[in-house]
Coordinates of C-alpha atoms and ligand atoms in Angstrom, one line a residue:
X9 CA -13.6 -208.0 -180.2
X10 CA -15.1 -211.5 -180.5
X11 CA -12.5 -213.9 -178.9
X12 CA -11.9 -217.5 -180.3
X13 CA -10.5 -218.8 -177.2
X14 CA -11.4 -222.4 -176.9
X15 CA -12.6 -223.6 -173.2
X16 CA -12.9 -227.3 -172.2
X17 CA -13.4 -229.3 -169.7
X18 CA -12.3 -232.8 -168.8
X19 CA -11.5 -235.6 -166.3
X20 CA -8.1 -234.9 -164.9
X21 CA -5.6 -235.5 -167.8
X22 CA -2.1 -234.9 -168.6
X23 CA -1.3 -231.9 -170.2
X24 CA -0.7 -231.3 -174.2
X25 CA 1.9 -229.4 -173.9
X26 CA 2.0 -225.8 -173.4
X27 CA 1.4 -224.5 -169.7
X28 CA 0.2 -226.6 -166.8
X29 CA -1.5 -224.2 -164.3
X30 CA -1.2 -225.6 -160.5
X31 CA -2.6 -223.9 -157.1
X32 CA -0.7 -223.7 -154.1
X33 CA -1.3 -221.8 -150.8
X34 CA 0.9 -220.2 -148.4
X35 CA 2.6 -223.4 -147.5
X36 CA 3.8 -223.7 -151.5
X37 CA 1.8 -226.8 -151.3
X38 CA -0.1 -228.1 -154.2
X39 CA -3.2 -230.8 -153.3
X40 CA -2.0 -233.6 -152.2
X41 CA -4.0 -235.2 -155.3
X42 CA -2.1 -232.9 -157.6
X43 CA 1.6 -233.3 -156.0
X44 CA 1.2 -236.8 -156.8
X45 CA 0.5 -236.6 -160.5
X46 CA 3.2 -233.6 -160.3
X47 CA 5.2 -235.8 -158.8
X48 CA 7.8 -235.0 -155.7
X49 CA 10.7 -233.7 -158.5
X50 CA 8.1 -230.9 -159.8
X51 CA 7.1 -230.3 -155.8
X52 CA 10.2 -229.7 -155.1
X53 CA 11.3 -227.6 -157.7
X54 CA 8.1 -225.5 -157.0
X55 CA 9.4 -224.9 -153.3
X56 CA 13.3 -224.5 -154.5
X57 CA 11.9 -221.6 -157.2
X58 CA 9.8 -220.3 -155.0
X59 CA 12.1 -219.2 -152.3
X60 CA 14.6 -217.5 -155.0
X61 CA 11.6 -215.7 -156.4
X62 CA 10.6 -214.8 -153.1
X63 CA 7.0 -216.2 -154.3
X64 CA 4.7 -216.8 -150.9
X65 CA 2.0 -218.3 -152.4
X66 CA 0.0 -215.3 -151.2
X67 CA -3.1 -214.5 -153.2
X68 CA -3.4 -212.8 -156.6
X69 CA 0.4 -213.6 -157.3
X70 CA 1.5 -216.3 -159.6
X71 CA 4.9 -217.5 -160.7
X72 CA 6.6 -219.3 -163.8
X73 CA 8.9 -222.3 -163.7
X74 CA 10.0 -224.5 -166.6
X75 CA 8.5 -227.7 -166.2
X76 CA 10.6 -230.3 -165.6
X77 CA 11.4 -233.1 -167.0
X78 CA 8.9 -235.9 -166.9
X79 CA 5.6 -233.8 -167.1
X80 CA 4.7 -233.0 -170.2
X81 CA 4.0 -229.6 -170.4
X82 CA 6.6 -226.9 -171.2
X83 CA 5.9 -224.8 -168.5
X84 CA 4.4 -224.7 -164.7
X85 CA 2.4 -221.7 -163.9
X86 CA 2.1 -221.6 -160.5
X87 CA -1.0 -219.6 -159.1
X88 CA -1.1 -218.5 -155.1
X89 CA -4.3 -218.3 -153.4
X90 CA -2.8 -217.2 -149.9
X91 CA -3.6 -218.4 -146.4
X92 CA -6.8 -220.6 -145.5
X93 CA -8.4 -217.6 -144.1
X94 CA -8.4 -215.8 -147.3
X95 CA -9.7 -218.4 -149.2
X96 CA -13.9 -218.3 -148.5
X97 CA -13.9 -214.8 -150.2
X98 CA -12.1 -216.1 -153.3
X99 CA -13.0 -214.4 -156.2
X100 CA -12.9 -216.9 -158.8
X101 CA -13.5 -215.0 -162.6
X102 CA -10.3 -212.8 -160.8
X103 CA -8.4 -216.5 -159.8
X104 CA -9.4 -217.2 -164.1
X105 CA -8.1 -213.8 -165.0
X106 CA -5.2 -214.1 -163.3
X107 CA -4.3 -217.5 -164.6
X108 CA -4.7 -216.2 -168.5
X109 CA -2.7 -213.2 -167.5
X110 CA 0.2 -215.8 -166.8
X111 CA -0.4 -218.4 -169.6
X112 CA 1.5 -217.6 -172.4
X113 CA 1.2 -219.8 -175.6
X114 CA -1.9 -221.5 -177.1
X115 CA -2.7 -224.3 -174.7
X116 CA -2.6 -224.5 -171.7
X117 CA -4.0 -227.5 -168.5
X118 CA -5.3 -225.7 -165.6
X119 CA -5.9 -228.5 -162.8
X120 CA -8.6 -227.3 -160.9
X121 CA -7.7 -228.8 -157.5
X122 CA -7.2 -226.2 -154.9
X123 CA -5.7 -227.2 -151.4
X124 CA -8.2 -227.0 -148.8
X125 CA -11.1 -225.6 -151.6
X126 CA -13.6 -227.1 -153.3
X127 CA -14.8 -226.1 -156.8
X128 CA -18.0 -226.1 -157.4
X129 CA -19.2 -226.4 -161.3
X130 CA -20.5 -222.6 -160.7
X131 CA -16.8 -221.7 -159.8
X132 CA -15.2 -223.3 -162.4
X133 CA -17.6 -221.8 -164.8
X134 CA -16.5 -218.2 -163.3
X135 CA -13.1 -219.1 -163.3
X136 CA -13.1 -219.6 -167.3
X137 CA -15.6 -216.2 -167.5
X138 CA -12.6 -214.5 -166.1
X139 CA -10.3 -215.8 -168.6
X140 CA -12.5 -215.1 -171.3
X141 CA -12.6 -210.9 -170.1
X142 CA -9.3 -210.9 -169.2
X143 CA -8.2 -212.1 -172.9
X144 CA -9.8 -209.2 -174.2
X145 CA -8.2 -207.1 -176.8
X146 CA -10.1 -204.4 -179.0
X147 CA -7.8 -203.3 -182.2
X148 CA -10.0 -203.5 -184.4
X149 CA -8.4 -200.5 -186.1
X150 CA -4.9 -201.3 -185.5
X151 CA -3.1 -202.2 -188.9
X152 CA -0.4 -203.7 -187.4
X153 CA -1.2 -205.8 -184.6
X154 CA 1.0 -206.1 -181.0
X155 CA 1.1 -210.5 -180.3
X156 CA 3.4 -209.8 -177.7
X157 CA 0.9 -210.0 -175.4
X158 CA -1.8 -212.7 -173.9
X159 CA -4.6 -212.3 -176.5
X160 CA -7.7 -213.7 -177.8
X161 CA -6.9 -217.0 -179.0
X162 CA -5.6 -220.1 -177.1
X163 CA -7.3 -223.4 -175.8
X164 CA -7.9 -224.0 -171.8
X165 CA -8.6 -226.9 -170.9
X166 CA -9.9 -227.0 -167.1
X167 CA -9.2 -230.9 -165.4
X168 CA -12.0 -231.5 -162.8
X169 CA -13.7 -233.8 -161.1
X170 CA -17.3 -233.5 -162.6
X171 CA -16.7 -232.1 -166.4
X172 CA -20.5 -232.4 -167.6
X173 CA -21.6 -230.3 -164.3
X174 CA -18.4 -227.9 -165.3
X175 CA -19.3 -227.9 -168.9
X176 CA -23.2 -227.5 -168.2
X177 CA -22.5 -224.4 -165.9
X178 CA -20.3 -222.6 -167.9
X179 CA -22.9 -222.5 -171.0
X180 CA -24.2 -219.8 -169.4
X181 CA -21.6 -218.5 -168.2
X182 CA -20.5 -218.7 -171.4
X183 CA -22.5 -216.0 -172.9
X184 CA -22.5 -213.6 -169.5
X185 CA -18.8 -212.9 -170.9
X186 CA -19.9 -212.6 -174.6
X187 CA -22.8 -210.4 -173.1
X188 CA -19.4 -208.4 -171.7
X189 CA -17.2 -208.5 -174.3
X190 CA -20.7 -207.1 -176.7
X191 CA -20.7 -204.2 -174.0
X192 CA -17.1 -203.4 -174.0
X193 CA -17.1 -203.7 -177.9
X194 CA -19.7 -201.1 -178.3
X195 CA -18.0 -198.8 -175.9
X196 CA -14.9 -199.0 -177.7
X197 CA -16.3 -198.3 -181.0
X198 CA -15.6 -194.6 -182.4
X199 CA -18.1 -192.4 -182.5
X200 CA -17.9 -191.7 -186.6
X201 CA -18.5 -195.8 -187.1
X202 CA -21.2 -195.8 -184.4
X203 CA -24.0 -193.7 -184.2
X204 CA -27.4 -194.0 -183.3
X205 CA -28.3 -195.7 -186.1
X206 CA -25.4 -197.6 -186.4
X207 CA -25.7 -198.7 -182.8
X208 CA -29.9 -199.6 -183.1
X209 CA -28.3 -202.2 -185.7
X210 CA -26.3 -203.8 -183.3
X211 CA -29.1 -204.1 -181.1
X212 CA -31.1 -205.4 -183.5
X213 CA -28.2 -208.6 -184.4
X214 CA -29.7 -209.8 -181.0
X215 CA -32.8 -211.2 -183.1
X216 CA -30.2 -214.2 -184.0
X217 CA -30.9 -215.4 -179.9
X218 CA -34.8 -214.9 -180.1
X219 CA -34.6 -211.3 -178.9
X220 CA -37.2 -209.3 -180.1
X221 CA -36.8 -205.9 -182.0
X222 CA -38.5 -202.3 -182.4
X223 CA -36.7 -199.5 -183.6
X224 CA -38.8 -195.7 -182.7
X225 CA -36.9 -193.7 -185.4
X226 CA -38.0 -189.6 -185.2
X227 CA -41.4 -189.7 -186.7
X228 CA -42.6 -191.7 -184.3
X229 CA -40.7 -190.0 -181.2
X230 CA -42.5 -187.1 -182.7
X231 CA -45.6 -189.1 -183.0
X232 CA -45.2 -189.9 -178.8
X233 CA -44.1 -186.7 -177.5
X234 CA -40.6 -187.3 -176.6
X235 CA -39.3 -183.7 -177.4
X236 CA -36.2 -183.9 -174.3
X237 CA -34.9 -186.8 -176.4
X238 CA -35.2 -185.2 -179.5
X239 CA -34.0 -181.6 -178.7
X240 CA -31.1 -183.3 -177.2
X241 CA -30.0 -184.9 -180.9
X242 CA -31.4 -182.3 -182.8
X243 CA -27.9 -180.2 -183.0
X244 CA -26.8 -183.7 -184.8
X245 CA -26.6 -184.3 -188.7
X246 CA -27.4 -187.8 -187.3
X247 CA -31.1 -188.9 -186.5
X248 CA -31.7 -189.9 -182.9
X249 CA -33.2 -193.8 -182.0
X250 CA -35.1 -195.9 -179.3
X251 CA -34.1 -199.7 -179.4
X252 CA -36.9 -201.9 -177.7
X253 CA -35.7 -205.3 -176.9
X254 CA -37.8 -207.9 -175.7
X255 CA -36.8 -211.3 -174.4
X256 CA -39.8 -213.1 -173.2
X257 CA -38.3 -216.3 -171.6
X258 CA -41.1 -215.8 -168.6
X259 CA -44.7 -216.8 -168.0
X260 CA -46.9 -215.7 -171.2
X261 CA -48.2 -212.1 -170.1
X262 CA -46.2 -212.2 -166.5
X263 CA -45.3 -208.5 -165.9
X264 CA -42.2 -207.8 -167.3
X265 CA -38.8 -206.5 -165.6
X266 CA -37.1 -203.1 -167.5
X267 CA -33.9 -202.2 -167.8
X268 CA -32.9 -198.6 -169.6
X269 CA -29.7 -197.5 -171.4
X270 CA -28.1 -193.7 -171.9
X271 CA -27.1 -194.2 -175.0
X272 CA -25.3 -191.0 -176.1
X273 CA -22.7 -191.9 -178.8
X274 CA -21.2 -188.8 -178.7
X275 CA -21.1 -185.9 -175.7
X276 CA -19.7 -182.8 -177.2
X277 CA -21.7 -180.7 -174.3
X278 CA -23.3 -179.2 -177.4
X279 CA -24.2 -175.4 -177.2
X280 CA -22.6 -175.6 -173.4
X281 CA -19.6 -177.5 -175.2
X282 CA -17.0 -179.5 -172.9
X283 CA -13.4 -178.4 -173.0
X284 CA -11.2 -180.0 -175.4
X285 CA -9.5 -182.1 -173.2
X286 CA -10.2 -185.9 -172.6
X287 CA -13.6 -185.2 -174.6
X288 CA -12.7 -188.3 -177.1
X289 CA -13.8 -190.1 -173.8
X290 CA -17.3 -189.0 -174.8
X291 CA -17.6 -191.8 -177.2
X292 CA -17.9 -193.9 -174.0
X293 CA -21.3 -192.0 -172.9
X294 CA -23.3 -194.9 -174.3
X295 CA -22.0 -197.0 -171.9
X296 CA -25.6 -197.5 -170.1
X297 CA -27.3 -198.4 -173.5
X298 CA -24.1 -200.8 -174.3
X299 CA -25.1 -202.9 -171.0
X300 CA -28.5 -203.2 -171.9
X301 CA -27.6 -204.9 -175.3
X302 CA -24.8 -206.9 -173.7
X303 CA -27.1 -208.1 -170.9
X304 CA -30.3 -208.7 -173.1
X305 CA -27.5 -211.0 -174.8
X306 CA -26.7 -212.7 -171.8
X307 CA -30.2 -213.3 -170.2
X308 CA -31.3 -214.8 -174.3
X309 CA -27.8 -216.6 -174.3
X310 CA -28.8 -218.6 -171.3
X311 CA -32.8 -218.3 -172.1
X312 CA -33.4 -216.9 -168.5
X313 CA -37.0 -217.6 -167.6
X314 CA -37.8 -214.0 -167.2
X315 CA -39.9 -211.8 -169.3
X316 CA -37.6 -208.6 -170.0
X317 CA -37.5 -205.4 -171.5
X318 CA -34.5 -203.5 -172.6
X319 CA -34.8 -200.0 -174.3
X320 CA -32.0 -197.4 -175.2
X321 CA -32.2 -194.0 -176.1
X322 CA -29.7 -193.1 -178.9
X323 CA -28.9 -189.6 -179.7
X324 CA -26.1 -187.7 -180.6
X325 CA -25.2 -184.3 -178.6
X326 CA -23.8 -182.0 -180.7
X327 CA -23.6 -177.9 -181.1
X328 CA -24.8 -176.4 -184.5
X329 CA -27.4 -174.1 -186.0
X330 CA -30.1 -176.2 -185.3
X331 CA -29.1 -177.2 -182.2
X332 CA -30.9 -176.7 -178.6
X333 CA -29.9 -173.6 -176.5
X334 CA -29.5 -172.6 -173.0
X335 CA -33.1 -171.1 -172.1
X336 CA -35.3 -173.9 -174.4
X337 CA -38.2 -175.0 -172.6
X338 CA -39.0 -178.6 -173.6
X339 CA -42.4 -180.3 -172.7
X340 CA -41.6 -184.0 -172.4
X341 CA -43.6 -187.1 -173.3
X342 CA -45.2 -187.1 -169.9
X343 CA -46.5 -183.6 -170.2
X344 CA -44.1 -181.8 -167.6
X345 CA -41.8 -179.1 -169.3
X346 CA -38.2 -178.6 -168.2
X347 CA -35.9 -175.6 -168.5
X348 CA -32.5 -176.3 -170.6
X349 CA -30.2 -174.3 -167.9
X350 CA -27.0 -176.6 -169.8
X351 CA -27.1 -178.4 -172.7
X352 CA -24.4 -180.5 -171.3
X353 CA -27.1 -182.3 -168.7
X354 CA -28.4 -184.2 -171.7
X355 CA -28.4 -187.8 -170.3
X356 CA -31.4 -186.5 -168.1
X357 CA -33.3 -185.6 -171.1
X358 CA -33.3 -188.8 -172.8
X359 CA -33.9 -190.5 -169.9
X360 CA -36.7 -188.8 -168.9
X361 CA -38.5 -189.3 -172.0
X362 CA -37.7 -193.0 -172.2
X363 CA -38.5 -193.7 -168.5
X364 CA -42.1 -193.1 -169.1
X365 CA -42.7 -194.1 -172.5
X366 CA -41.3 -197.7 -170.8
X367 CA -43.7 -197.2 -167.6
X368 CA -46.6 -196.5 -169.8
X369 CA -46.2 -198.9 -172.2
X370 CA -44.6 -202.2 -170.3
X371 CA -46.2 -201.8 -166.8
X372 CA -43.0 -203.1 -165.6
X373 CA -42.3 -204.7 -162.3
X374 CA -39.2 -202.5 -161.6
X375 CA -37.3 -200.4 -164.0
X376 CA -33.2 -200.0 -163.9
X377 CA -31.4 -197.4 -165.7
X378 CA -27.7 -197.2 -165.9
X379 CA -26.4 -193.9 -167.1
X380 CA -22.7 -192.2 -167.7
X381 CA -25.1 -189.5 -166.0
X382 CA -22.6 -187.4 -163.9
X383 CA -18.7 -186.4 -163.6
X384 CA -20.1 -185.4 -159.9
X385 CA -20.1 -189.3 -159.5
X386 CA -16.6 -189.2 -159.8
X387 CA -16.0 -187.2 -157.1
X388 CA -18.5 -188.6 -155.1
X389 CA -17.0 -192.4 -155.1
X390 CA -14.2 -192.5 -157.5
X391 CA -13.8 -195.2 -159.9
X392 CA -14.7 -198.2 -157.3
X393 CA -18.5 -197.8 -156.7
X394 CA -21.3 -196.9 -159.3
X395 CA -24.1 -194.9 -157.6
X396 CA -27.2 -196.7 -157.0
X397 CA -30.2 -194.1 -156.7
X398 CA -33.3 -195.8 -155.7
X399 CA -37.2 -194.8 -154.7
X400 CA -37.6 -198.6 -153.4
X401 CA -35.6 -200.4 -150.7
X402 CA -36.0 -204.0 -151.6
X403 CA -34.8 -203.5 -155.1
X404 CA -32.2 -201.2 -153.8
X405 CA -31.1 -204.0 -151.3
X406 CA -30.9 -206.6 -154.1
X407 CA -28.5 -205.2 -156.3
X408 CA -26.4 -204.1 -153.4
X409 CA -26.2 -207.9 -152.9
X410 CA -25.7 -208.9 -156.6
X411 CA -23.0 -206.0 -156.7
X412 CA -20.8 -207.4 -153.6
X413 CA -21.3 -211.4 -155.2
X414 CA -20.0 -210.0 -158.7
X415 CA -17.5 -207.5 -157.5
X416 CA -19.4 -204.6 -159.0
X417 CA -19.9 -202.8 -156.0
X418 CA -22.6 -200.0 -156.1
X419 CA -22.8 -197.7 -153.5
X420 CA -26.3 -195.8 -152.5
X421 CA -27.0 -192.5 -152.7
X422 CA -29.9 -190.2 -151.8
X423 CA -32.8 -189.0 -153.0
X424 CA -35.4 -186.6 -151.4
X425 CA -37.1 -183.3 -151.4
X426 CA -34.1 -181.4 -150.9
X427 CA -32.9 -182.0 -154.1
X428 CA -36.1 -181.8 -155.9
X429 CA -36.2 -178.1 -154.7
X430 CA -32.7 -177.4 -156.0
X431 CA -33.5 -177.8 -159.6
X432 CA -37.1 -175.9 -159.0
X433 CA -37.4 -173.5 -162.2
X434 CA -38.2 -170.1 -162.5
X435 CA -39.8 -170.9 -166.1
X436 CA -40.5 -174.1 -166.1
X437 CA -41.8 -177.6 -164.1
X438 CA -38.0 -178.3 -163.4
X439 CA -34.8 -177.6 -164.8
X440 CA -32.2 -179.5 -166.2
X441 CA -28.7 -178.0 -164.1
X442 CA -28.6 -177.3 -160.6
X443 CA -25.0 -176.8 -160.8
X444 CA -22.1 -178.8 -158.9
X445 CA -23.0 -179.1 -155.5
X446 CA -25.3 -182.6 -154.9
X447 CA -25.2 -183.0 -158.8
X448 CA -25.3 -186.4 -159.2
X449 CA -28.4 -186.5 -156.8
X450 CA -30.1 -183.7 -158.6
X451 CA -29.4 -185.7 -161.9
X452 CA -31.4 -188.4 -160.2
X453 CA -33.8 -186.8 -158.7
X454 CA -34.8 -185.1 -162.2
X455 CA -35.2 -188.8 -163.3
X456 CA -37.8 -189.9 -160.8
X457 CA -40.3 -187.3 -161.9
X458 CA -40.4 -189.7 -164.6
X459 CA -41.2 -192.9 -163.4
X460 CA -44.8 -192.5 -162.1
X461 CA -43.6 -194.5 -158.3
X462 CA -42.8 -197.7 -160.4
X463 CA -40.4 -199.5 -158.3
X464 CA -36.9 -197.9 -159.6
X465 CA -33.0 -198.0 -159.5
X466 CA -30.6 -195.4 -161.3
X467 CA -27.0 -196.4 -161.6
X468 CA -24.8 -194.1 -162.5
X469 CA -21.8 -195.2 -163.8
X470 CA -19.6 -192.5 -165.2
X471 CA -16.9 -193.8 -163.1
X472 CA -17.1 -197.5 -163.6
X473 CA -17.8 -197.9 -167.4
X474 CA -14.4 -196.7 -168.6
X475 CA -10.9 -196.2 -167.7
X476 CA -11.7 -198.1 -164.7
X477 CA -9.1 -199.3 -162.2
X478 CA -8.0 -202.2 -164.0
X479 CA -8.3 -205.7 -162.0
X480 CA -7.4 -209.2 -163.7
X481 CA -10.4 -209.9 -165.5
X482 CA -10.1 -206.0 -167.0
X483 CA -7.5 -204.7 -168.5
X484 CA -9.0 -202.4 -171.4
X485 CA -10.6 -198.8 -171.4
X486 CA -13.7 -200.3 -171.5
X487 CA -15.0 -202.5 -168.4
X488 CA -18.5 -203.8 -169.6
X489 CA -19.7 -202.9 -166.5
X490 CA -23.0 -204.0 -165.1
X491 CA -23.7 -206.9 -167.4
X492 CA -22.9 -209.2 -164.9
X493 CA -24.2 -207.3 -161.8
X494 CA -27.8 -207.1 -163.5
X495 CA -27.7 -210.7 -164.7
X496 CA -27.2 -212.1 -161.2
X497 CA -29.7 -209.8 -160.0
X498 CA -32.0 -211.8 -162.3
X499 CA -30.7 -214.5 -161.3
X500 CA -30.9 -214.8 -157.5
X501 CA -34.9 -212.9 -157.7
X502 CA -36.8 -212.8 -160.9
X503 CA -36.9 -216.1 -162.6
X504 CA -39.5 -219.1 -162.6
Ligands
BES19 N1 -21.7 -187.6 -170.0 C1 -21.5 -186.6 -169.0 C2 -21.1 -187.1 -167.6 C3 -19.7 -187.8 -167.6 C4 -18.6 -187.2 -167.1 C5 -19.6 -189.2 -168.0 C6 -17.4 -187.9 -167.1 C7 -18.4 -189.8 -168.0 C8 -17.3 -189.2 -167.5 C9 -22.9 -185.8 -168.7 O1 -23.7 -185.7 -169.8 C10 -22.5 -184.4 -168.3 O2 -21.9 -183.7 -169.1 N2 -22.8 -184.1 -167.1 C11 -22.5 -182.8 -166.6 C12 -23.7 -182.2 -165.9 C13 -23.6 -180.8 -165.5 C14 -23.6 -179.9 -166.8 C15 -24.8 -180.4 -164.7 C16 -21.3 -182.9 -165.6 O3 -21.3 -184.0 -164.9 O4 -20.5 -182.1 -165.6
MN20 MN1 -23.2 -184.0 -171.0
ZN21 ZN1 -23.5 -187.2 -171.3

């Protein structure tokens, strides 16, 4: 939920009070800048502390001392960033998160002066982004709430040696972590408060930035053709949606860039319903559509000179009377028909539809999807890569790249004719199950009948959207992944 953690930055001052974060490598050493302001009683009770703690220094640990007297803070948190060699891969939104992991209290002096490192205003900026996911909480719906642990609220203020580059850098910054937090909000949400409907509304709370909104509610999905997205909701008491957003921060008329959302508030399986257990995560399988909105928030947060499109299909999947069977032949918006082998492969359906409505109607440079498509993606990489699905290798290339600088790694999979055979139908174009073996690629492969040889990605990110291996700047069900992935991918090759 909505943080109110305060971030500053300033010239290097004394601290208020509260904790005073210091980093030290291997050596226990802080700068030589900082030791003197420290001064040699605090170095030297850092060292003394350390060696009872049996604290190295080593990177991603930390340890607590009292602050002595003289320095007027109540605490030292002492942050390890491990031997010189380490240091050139630092991750520094993990460095942030660890550092609000350890701060305990509401204020607290981090003095940015690493030994042997120099801060950029780009690293500083990450470094309070990490503190800003890591201080996540969600409980909303918790009548009595747990302050026993680091939460939302609190003031860091980061000392460095350039605050306005610091401060200028981390505006947008800034709202790349609301952007996450947005994501991991909607994620979170039950399904009963948030349905399609519900969720096109919070989509449309983007017009606040200069985003703008359509809403496609049934009539006119009718009026298009999209009948795999609306056989997919039609087992729900609750209409189906399409959110268009729009950010046009580009040239006027420049060809926009796409990115696509599965946004399935609710995956019972429907007629081919999903055991009971672990199915509550199915509130989670709008994870793809929850990026969009978070990174549309981002890219308008920071005005990114790009002209971008971000579109989600919303639908509820859910067995009852009315609802699609095994056997239903569906003719999609495109014209090509598809056999319903499981009504469980839904997130294929509404994609497919929304894929070429956003082809046909935007002319887009490239389009991205990010799905919850498969469980087969699980098995495939685990929880540690998405899978990246791609009929163009530049584009492909580029978010490889954005992945490894962000730490949301994506890992590529293949495409090809082997798998366009395997979900041949006897009935129909195509069909929507090829069962288990290759079936994240045959998931994919379904999708690119749909993009008419646009330049195109597909992530699927079952495994990284939720009850993800939890790192410093995550520690939630929810990881609000991709928002910052995509955004740097914007970043580094489609603006200006
Ligand atoms: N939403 C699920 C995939 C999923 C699984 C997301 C686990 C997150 C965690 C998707 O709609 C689905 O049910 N896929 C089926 C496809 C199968 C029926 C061909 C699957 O992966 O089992
Ligand atoms: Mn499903
Ligand atoms: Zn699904």
């Amino acid at each position: 939920m909505a943080d109110s953690i305060k971030i500053d930055f300033q010239a290097p001052v004394a601290a208020e009070g509260g904790d005073l974060v210091v980093f030290v490598g291997e050596t226990l050493k802080p700068s030589s800048a900082v030791a003197k302001r420290l001064g040699p009683k605090a170095v030297d009770l850092i060292a003394k502390v350390a060696a009872v703690e049996s604290f190295k220094g080593k990177a991603k640990s930390a340890m607590v001392v009292a602050a002595p007297a003289g320095l007027s803070a109540d605490r030292l948190v002492v942050v390890g960033i491990g031997a010189e060699k380490d240091r050139a891969g630092l991750d520094w939104a993990q460095l942030g998160g660890l550092v609000a992991g350890k701060v305990a209290g509401k204020t607290a002096t981090v003095w940015v002066d690493l030994p042997g490192v120099e801060a950029s205003p780009e690293n500083v900026a990450d470094m309070a982004l990490g503190v800003r996911l890591r201080r996540y909480t969600f409980d909303r719906y918790k009548t009595r709430k747990d302050d026993s642990k680091p939460n939302g609220t609190g003031r860091f203020v980061f000392a460095v040696s350039d605050p306005a580059a610091a401060k200028k850098a981390f505006k947008a910054a800034d709202g790349i972590a609301t952007g996450v937090l947005l994501a991991r909000d909607l994620v979170n949400e039950p399904p009963n408060v948030l349905g399609p409907k519900e969720f096109a509304a919070r989509a449309e709370a983007l017009t606040k930035l200069g985003v703008e909104i359509e809403i496609l509610d049934e009539k006119a999905m009718q009026k298009l053709g999209m009948r795999a997205l609306l056989g997919v909701g039609q087992g729900s008491s609750r209409g189906s949606r399409v959110a268009i957003m729009r950010w046009n921060g580009g040239k006027a008329g420049a060809q926009p860039i796409a990115f696509i959302g599965k946004g399935v508030v609710f995956d019972s399986g429907g007629i081919s319903i999903k055991p009971g257990g672990g199915m509550e995560d199915m509130k989670g399988d709008m994870a793809g559509a929850a990026c969009v909105v978070g990174l549309m928030h981002a890219l308008a947060s920071r005005k990114a000179k790009a002209n971008v499109v971000g579109t989600i299909g919303l639908v509820e999947n859910m067995p009852d009377g009315s609802a699609q069977r095994p056997g239903d032949i569906v003719t999609t918006m495109s014209g090509q028909t598809i056999e319903i082998i499981n009504t469980d492969a839904e997130g294929r359906l509404v994609l497919a539809d929304v894929l070429w409505y956003v082809q046909d109607r935007f002319k887009p440079k490239f389009m991205i999807d990010l799905a919850t498509l498969t469980g087969a993606i699980l098995v495939a990489l685990a929880q540690e890569y998405a899978g990246l699905f791609s009929n163009n290798d530049e584009l492909a290339q580029r978010i490889a790249e954005a992945g490894k600088a962000t730490g949301e790694r994506v890992w590529r999979m293949p495409l090809g004719p082997e798998f366009d055979k395997m979900i041949e139908s006897k009935f129909a174009d195509m069909k929507n199950s090829a069962g288990r073996h290759g079936g994240s690629s045959t998931a994919a492969s379904l999708l690119q009948k749909f993009v008419n040889d646009v330049p195109w990605a597909h992530l699927d990110i079952a495994g990284t959207a939720m009850g993800s291996p939890q790192s410093e700047t995550n520690k939630g069900w929810s990881s609000g992944w991709g928002v910052r992935l995509l955004d740097r991918l914007v970043r580094d090759h489609y603006e200006g």
